[in-house]
Coordinates of C-alpha atoms in Angstrom, one line a residue:
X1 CA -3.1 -21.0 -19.2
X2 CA -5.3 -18.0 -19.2
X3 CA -4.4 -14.3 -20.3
X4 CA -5.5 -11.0 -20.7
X5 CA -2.5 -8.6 -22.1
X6 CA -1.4 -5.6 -23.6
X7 CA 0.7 -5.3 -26.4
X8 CA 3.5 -3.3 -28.0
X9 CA 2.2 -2.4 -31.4
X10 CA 4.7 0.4 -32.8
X11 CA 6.7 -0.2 -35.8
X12 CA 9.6 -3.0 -36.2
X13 CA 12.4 -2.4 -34.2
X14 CA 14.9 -3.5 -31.3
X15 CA 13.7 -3.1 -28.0
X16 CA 16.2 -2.6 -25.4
X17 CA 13.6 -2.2 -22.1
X18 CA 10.5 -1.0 -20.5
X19 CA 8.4 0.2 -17.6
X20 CA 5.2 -0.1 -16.3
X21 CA 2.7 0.7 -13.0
X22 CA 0.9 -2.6 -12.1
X23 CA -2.0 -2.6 -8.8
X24 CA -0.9 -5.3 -6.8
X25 CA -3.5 -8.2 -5.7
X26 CA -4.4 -11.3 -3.8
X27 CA -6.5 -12.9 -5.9
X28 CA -8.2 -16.5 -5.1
X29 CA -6.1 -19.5 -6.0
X30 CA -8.1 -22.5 -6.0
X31 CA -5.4 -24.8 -6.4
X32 CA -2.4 -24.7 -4.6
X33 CA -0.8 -25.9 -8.0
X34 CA -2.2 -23.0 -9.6
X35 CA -1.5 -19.2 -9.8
X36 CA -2.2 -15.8 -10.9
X37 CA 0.4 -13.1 -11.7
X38 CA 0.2 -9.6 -13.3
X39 CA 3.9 -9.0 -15.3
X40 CA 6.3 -8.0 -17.9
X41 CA 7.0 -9.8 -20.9
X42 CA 10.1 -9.2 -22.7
X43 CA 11.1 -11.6 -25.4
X44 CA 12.6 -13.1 -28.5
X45 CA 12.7 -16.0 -30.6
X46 CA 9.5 -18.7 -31.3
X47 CA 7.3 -21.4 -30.1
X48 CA 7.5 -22.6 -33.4
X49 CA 11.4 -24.4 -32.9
X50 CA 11.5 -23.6 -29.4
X51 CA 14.2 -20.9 -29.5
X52 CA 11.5 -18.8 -27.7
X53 CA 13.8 -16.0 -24.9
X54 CA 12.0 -14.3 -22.4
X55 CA 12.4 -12.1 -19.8
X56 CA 9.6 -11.5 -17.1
X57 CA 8.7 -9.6 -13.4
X58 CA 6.1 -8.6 -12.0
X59 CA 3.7 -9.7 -8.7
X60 CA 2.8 -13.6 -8.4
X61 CA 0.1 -15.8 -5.7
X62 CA 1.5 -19.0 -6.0
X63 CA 0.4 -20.9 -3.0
X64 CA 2.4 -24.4 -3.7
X65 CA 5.6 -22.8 -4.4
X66 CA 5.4 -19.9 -2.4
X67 CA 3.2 -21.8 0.6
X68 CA 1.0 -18.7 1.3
X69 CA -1.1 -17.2 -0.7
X70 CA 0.6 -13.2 -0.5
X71 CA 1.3 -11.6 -3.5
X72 CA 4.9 -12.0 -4.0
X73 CA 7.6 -10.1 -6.3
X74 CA 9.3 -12.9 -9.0
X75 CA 11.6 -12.8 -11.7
X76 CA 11.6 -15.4 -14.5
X77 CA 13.5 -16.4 -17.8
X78 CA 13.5 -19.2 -20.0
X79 CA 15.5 -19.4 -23.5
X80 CA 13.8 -22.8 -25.2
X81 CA 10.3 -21.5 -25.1
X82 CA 9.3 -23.0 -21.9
X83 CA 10.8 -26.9 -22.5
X84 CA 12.9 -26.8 -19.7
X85 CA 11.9 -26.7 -16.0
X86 CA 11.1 -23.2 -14.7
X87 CA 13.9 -20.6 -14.0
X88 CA 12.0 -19.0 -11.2
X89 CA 13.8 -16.3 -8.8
X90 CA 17.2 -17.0 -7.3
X91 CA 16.2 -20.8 -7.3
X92 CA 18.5 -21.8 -10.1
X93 CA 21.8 -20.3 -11.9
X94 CA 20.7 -16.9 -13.9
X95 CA 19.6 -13.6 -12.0
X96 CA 21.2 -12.4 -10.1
X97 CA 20.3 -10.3 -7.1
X98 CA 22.3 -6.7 -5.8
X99 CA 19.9 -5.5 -3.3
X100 CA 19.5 -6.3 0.1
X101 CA 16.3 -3.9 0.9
X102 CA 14.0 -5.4 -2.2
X103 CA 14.3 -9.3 -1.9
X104 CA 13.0 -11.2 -5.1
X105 CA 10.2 -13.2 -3.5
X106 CA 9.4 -11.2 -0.6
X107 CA 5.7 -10.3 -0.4
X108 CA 3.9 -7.1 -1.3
X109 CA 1.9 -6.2 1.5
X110 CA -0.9 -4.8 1.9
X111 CA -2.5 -5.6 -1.2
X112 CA -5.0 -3.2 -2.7
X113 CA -8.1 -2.9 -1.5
X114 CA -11.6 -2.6 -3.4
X115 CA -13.0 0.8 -3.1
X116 CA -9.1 1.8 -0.9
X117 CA -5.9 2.3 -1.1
X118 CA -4.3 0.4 -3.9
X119 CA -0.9 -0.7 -3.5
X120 CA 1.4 -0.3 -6.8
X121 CA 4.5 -2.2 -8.1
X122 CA 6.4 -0.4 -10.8
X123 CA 9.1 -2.9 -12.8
X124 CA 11.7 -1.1 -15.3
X125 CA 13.5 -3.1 -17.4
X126 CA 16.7 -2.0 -19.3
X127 CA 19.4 -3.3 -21.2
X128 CA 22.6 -1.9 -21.1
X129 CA 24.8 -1.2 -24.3
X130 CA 26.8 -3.7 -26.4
X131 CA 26.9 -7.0 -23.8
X132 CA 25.6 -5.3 -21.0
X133 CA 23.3 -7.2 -18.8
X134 CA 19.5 -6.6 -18.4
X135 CA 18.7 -4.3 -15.0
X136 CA 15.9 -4.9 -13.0
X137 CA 14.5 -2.0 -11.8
X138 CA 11.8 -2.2 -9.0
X139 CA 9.4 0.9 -7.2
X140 CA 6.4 0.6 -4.9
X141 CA 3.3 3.5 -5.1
X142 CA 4.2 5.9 -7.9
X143 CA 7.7 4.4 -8.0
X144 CA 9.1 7.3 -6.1
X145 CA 11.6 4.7 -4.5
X146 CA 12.7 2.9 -7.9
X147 CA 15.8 1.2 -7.8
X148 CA 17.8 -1.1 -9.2
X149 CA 17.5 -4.7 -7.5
X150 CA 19.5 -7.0 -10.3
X151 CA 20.0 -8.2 -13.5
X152 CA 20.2 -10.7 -16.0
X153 CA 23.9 -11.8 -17.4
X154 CA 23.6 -11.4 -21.1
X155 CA 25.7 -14.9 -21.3
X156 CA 22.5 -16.7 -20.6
X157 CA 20.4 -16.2 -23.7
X158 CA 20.9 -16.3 -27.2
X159 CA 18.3 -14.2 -28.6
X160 CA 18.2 -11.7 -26.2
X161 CA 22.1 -10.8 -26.0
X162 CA 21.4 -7.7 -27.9
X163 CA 18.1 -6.9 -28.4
X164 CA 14.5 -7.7 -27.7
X165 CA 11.9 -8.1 -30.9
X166 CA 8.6 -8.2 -28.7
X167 CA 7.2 -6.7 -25.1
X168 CA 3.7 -7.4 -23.6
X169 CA 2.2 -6.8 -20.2
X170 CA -0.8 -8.0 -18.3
X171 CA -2.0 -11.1 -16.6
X172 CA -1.8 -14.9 -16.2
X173 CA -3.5 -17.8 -14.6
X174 CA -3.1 -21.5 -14.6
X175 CA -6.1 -23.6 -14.6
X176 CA -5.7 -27.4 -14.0
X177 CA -8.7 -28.7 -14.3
X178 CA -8.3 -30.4 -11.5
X179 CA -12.1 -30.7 -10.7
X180 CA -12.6 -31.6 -14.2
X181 CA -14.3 -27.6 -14.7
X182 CA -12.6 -25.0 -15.5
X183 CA -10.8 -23.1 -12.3
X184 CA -12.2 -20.5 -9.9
X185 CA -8.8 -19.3 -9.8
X186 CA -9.0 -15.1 -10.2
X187 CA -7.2 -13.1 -12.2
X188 CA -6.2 -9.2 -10.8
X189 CA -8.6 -8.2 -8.4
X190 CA -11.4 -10.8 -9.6
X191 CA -13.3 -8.4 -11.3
X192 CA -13.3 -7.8 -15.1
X193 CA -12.6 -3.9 -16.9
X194 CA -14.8 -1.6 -17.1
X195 CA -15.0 -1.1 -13.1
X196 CA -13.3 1.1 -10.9
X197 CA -12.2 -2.7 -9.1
X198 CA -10.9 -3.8 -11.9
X199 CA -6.4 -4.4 -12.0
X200 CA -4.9 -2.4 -14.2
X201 CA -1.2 -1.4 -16.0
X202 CA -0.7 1.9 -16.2
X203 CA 2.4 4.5 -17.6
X204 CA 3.5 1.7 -19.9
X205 CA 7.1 2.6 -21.5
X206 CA 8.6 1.3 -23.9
X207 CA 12.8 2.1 -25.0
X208 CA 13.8 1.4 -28.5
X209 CA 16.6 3.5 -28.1
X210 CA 19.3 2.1 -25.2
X211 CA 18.3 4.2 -22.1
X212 CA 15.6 6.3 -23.5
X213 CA 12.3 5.6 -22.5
X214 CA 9.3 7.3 -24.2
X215 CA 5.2 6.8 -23.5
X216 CA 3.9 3.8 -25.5
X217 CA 2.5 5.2 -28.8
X218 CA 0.6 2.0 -30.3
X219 CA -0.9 -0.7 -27.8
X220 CA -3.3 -3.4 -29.0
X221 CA -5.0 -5.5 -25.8
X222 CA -6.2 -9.1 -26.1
X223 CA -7.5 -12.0 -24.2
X224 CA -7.3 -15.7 -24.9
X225 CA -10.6 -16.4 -24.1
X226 CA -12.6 -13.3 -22.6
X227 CA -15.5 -15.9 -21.7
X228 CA -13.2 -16.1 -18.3
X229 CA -10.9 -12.9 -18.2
X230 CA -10.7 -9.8 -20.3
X231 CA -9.1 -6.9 -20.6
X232 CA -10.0 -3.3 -21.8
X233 CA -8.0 -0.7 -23.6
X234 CA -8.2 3.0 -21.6
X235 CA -5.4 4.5 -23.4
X236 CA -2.0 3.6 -25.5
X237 CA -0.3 3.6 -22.0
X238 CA -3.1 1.9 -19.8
X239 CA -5.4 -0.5 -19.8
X240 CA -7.5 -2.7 -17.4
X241 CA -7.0 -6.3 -17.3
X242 CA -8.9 -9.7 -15.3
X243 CA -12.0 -11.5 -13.8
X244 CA -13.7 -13.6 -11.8
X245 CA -13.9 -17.1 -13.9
X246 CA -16.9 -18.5 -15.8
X247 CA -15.8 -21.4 -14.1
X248 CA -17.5 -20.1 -10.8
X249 CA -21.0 -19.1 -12.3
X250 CA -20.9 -22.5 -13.9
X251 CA -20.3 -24.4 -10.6
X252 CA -23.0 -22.7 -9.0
X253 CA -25.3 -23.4 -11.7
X254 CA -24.7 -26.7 -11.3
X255 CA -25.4 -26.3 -7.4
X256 CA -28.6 -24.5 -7.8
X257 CA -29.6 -27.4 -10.1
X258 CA -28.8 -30.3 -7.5
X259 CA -30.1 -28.4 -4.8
X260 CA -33.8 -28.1 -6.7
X261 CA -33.7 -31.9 -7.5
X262 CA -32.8 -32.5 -3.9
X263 CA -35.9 -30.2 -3.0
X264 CA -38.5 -31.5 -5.6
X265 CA -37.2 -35.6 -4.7
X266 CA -38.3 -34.3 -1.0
X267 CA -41.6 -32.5 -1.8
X268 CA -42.9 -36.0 -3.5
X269 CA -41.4 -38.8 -1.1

């Protein structure tokens, strides 16, 4: 795995929710066993003894799962830090869906365009009081639309039933290896911050109060290795997030070199 992410960096508290503004994508997936999502983070718990909750939405290219490559719209949870199989969508027991206009996996089309029209997802996460479930919230450009699409029973985790300790948002990829190199799988729009191309989060929210959402104060951005995808800090409510893949430059290094044996074994045969 591969990320470049914003985090929440205010004081200790609960958390009961957030929103954000993410540019929707189709980045390159050289695997079909591999993907790249832009999302929500919403957890509890530890990796530590596997009591890790989460909570997650946002846009995902998953061409095995998915079998296109279209940015789609996904929900996922786990509550044992990822030990289990994946809880992805409507595929097993645990969200559960109310609207029939926004379906959970449909795709988000067009996807933004370099130097065009960009095409925006908003996801609002909230918990209601006491036992309440967790909503699901979803808008498209400027969220002008946003609407409730499902939720979350509180029943299904066990560090989450009240309150959540941590929130983060940006993006993921998976890289398998599977040509023994790291992928040429994209993340965002395939190019890294600091360009008007670049994905981006923006009008990040964050509630530590149940219903009451307020700008995020304090945001801290990191990337776990920004040799392949970065990310870049515009304000404490926005940032810019994503790249191509080291991977890429490396491969056609490695090309170029094969090609000029190739050309010098020619010039003296």
């Amino acid at each position: 795995m591969q990320y470049a992410i914003g985090f929440f960096d205010g004081p200790p508290s609960k958390i009961y929710g957030t929103k954000a503004t993410f540019n929707v994508w189709r980045p390159k997936v050289e695997q079909a066993t591999e993907f790249s999502l832009a999302q929500v983070w919403i957890t509890s718990g530890s990796y530590d003894n596997n009591t890790l909750n989460t909570i997650e939405a946002g846009w995902q290219v998953y061409p095995d799962f998915y079998k296109d490559s279209q940015p789609r719209l996904f929900v996922f949870w786990t509550t044992d830090a990822y030990t289990s199989p994946a809880c992805y969508n409507l595929r097993c027991p645990g969200f559960v869906q109310t609207s029939r206009t926004v379906l959970i996996e449909g795709a988000i089309t067009p996807a933004s365009a370099i130097g065009g029209r960009q095409t925006e997802l908003t996801i609002h996460i909230w918990k209601d009081p006491g036992r309440g479930p967790w909503w699901l919230g979803v808008g498209f450009n400027n969220g002008t639309n946003l609407s409730a699409i499902g939720y979350w029973p509180v029943e299904i985790f066990s560090l989450l039933a009240d309150h959540a300790e941590n929130l983060q948002w940006g993006g993921e990829i998976v890289d398998n290896r599977a040509l023994g190199r790291h992928t040429t799988t994209e993340m965002g729009s395939g190019y890294r911050p600091g360009s008007d191309r670049a994905a981006y989060v923006r009008d990040l929210q964050v509630s530590v109060s149940p219903r009451e959402f307020l700008p995020v104060s304090r945001l801290i951005v990191g990337a776990t290795n920004s040799s392949y995808y970065s990310v870049e800090k515009y304000s404490n409510s926005s940032f810019s997030y994503g790249g191509p893949h080291r991977g890429a430059a490396v491969h056609i290094e490695y090309d170029m070199i094969l090609l000029y044996i190739c050309f010098a074994f020619l010039l003296f045969v």
